[in-house]
């Protein structure tokens, strides 16, 4: 194994950096956390917007279905007989 003394080493434990690199590392850590938080917030906002759009589409579909059912029922019931007995009976 080569022991090249020209390669700089980091003093202390494997995770610590000497000044001013420790401040840079700390700053980068905060920047990464902020970037992730912002990305999550944007993704959440996008999903919220998509869900709102889907809710509106479902409400529109529900209204259309109610209207179509109303038309179908009105077509099936002869005029003037809406409250009378049905003209057909199911035999038992």
PDB file of C-alpha atoms in Angstrom:
ATOM      1  CA  UNK A   1       0.000   0.000   0.000  1.00  0.00           C
ATOM      2  CA  UNK A   2       1.414   3.396  -0.980  1.00  0.00           C
ATOM      3  CA  UNK A   3       1.846   6.020   1.697  1.00  0.00           C
ATOM      4  CA  UNK A   4       1.824   9.251  -0.324  1.00  0.00           C
ATOM      5  CA  UNK A   5       2.500  12.137   2.043  1.00  0.00           C
ATOM      6  CA  UNK A   6       1.481  14.678  -0.627  1.00  0.00           C
ATOM      7  CA  UNK A   7      -2.196  13.673  -0.291  1.00  0.00           C
ATOM      8  CA  UNK A   8      -3.806  15.937   2.301  1.00  0.00           C
ATOM      9  CA  UNK A   9      -5.529  14.259   5.199  1.00  0.00           C
ATOM     10  CA  UNK A  10      -8.383  15.485   7.341  1.00  0.00           C
ATOM     11  CA  UNK A  11      -7.438  15.714  11.007  1.00  0.00           C
ATOM     12  CA  UNK A  12      -9.795  14.496  13.715  1.00  0.00           C
ATOM     13  CA  UNK A  13     -12.631  12.060  13.241  1.00  0.00           C
ATOM     14  CA  UNK A  14     -13.682  10.962   9.792  1.00  0.00           C
ATOM     15  CA  UNK A  15     -16.733  13.261   9.805  1.00  0.00           C
ATOM     16  CA  UNK A  16     -15.170  16.544  10.907  1.00  0.00           C
ATOM     17  CA  UNK A  17     -13.532  19.126   8.681  1.00  0.00           C
ATOM     18  CA  UNK A  18     -11.036  21.803   9.729  1.00  0.00           C
ATOM     19  CA  UNK A  19     -12.005  25.492   9.649  1.00  0.00           C
ATOM     20  CA  UNK A  20     -13.187  27.092   7.404  1.00  0.00           C
ATOM     21  CA  UNK A  21     -14.377  23.897   5.699  1.00  0.00           C
ATOM     22  CA  UNK A  22     -16.550  22.995   8.677  1.00  0.00           C
ATOM     23  CA  UNK A  23     -18.519  26.218   8.136  1.00  0.00           C
ATOM     24  CA  UNK A  24     -18.880  25.460   4.441  1.00  0.00           C
ATOM     25  CA  UNK A  25     -20.105  21.963   5.282  1.00  0.00           C
ATOM     26  CA  UNK A  26     -22.618  23.370   7.764  1.00  0.00           C
ATOM     27  CA  UNK A  27     -23.829  25.959   5.261  1.00  0.00           C
ATOM     28  CA  UNK A  28     -24.196  23.346   2.516  1.00  0.00           C
ATOM     29  CA  UNK A  29     -26.144  21.123   4.895  1.00  0.00           C
ATOM     30  CA  UNK A  30     -28.591  23.958   5.599  1.00  0.00           C
ATOM     31  CA  UNK A  31     -28.874  24.748   1.880  1.00  0.00           C
ATOM     32  CA  UNK A  32     -29.698  21.124   1.089  1.00  0.00           C
ATOM     33  CA  UNK A  33     -32.368  21.014   3.806  1.00  0.00           C
ATOM     34  CA  UNK A  34     -33.920  24.250   2.509  1.00  0.00           C
ATOM     35  CA  UNK A  35     -33.852  22.969  -1.091  1.00  0.00           C
ATOM     36  CA  UNK A  36     -35.548  19.713  -0.100  1.00  0.00           C
ATOM     37  CA  UNK A  37     -38.182  21.589   1.917  1.00  0.00           C
ATOM     38  CA  UNK A  38     -38.910  23.854  -1.054  1.00  0.00           C
ATOM     39  CA  UNK A  39     -39.130  20.904  -3.447  1.00  0.00           C
ATOM     40  CA  UNK A  40     -41.551  19.098  -1.140  1.00  0.00           C
ATOM     41  CA  UNK A  41     -43.645  22.264  -0.782  1.00  0.00           C
ATOM     42  CA  UNK A  42     -43.808  22.711  -4.579  1.00  0.00           C
ATOM     43  CA  UNK A  43     -44.752  19.072  -5.090  1.00  0.00           C
ATOM     44  CA  UNK A  44     -47.434  19.346  -2.412  1.00  0.00           C
ATOM     45  CA  UNK A  45     -48.820  22.525  -3.991  1.00  0.00           C
ATOM     46  CA  UNK A  46     -48.900  20.814  -7.397  1.00  0.00           C
ATOM     47  CA  UNK A  47     -50.772  17.823  -5.979  1.00  0.00           C
ATOM     48  CA  UNK A  48     -53.202  20.109  -4.137  1.00  0.00           C
ATOM     49  CA  UNK A  49     -53.918  21.951  -7.384  1.00  0.00           C
ATOM     50  CA  UNK A  50     -54.412  18.677  -9.266  1.00  0.00           C
ATOM     51  CA  UNK A  51     -56.749  17.370  -6.559  1.00  0.00           C
ATOM     52  CA  UNK A  52     -58.782  20.582  -6.659  1.00  0.00           C
ATOM     53  CA  UNK A  53     -59.089  20.264 -10.442  1.00  0.00           C
ATOM     54  CA  UNK A  54     -60.211  16.646 -10.063  1.00  0.00           C
ATOM     55  CA  UNK A  55     -62.813  17.657  -7.448  1.00  0.00           C
ATOM     56  CA  UNK A  56     -64.232  20.242  -9.838  1.00  0.00           C
ATOM     57  CA  UNK A  57     -64.314  17.686 -12.666  1.00  0.00           C
ATOM     58  CA  UNK A  58     -66.095  15.164 -10.428  1.00  0.00           C
ATOM     59  CA  UNK A  59     -68.660  17.765  -9.375  1.00  0.00           C
ATOM     60  CA  UNK A  60     -69.262  18.598 -13.032  1.00  0.00           C
ATOM     61  CA  UNK A  61     -69.689  14.905 -13.869  1.00  0.00           C
ATOM     62  CA  UNK A  62     -72.069  14.487 -10.918  1.00  0.00           C
ATOM     63  CA  UNK A  63     -74.190  17.400 -12.147  1.00  0.00           C
ATOM     64  CA  UNK A  64     -74.231  15.996 -15.688  1.00  0.00           C
ATOM     65  CA  UNK A  65     -75.273  12.580 -14.391  1.00  0.00           C
ATOM     66  CA  UNK A  66     -78.098  14.093 -12.316  1.00  0.00           C
ATOM     67  CA  UNK A  67     -79.298  16.022 -15.352  1.00  0.00           C
ATOM     68  CA  UNK A  68     -79.180  12.935 -17.583  1.00  0.00           C
ATOM     69  CA  UNK A  69     -81.042  10.868 -14.983  1.00  0.00           C
ATOM     70  CA  UNK A  70     -83.676  13.575 -14.644  1.00  0.00           C
ATOM     71  CA  UNK A  71     -84.177  13.615 -18.416  1.00  0.00           C
ATOM     72  CA  UNK A  72     -84.343   9.802 -18.546  1.00  0.00           C
ATOM     73  CA  UNK A  73     -86.895   9.672 -15.711  1.00  0.00           C
ATOM     74  CA  UNK A  74     -88.985  12.421 -17.286  1.00  0.00           C
ATOM     75  CA  UNK A  75     -88.926  10.576 -20.614  1.00  0.00           C
ATOM     76  CA  UNK A  76     -89.990   7.318 -18.930  1.00  0.00           C
ATOM     77  CA  UNK A  77     -92.946   8.818 -17.037  1.00  0.00           C
ATOM     78  CA  UNK A  78     -95.851   9.928 -19.248  1.00  0.00           C
ATOM     79  CA  UNK A  79     -96.926  13.539 -18.737  1.00  0.00           C
ATOM     80  CA  UNK A  80     -99.792  13.981 -16.303  1.00  0.00           C
ATOM     81  CA  UNK A  81     -99.118  10.651 -14.564  1.00  0.00           C
ATOM     82  CA  UNK A  82     -96.163  11.613 -12.376  1.00  0.00           C
ATOM     83  CA  UNK A  83     -98.127  11.032  -9.148  1.00  0.00           C
ATOM     84  CA  UNK A  84    -100.507   8.283 -10.293  1.00  0.00           C
ATOM     85  CA  UNK A  85    -100.189   4.539  -9.901  1.00  0.00           C
ATOM     86  CA  UNK A  86     -97.888   2.831 -12.377  1.00  0.00           C
ATOM     87  CA  UNK A  87     -99.534   1.347 -15.456  1.00  0.00           C
ATOM     88  CA  UNK A  88     -97.702  -1.931 -15.034  1.00  0.00           C
ATOM     89  CA  UNK A  89     -97.395  -4.369 -12.171  1.00  0.00           C
ATOM     90  CA  UNK A  90     -94.922  -7.115 -11.479  1.00  0.00           C
ATOM     91  CA  UNK A  91     -96.747 -10.423 -11.010  1.00  0.00           C
ATOM     92  CA  UNK A  92     -95.801 -12.590  -8.069  1.00  0.00           C
TER      93      UNK A  92
END
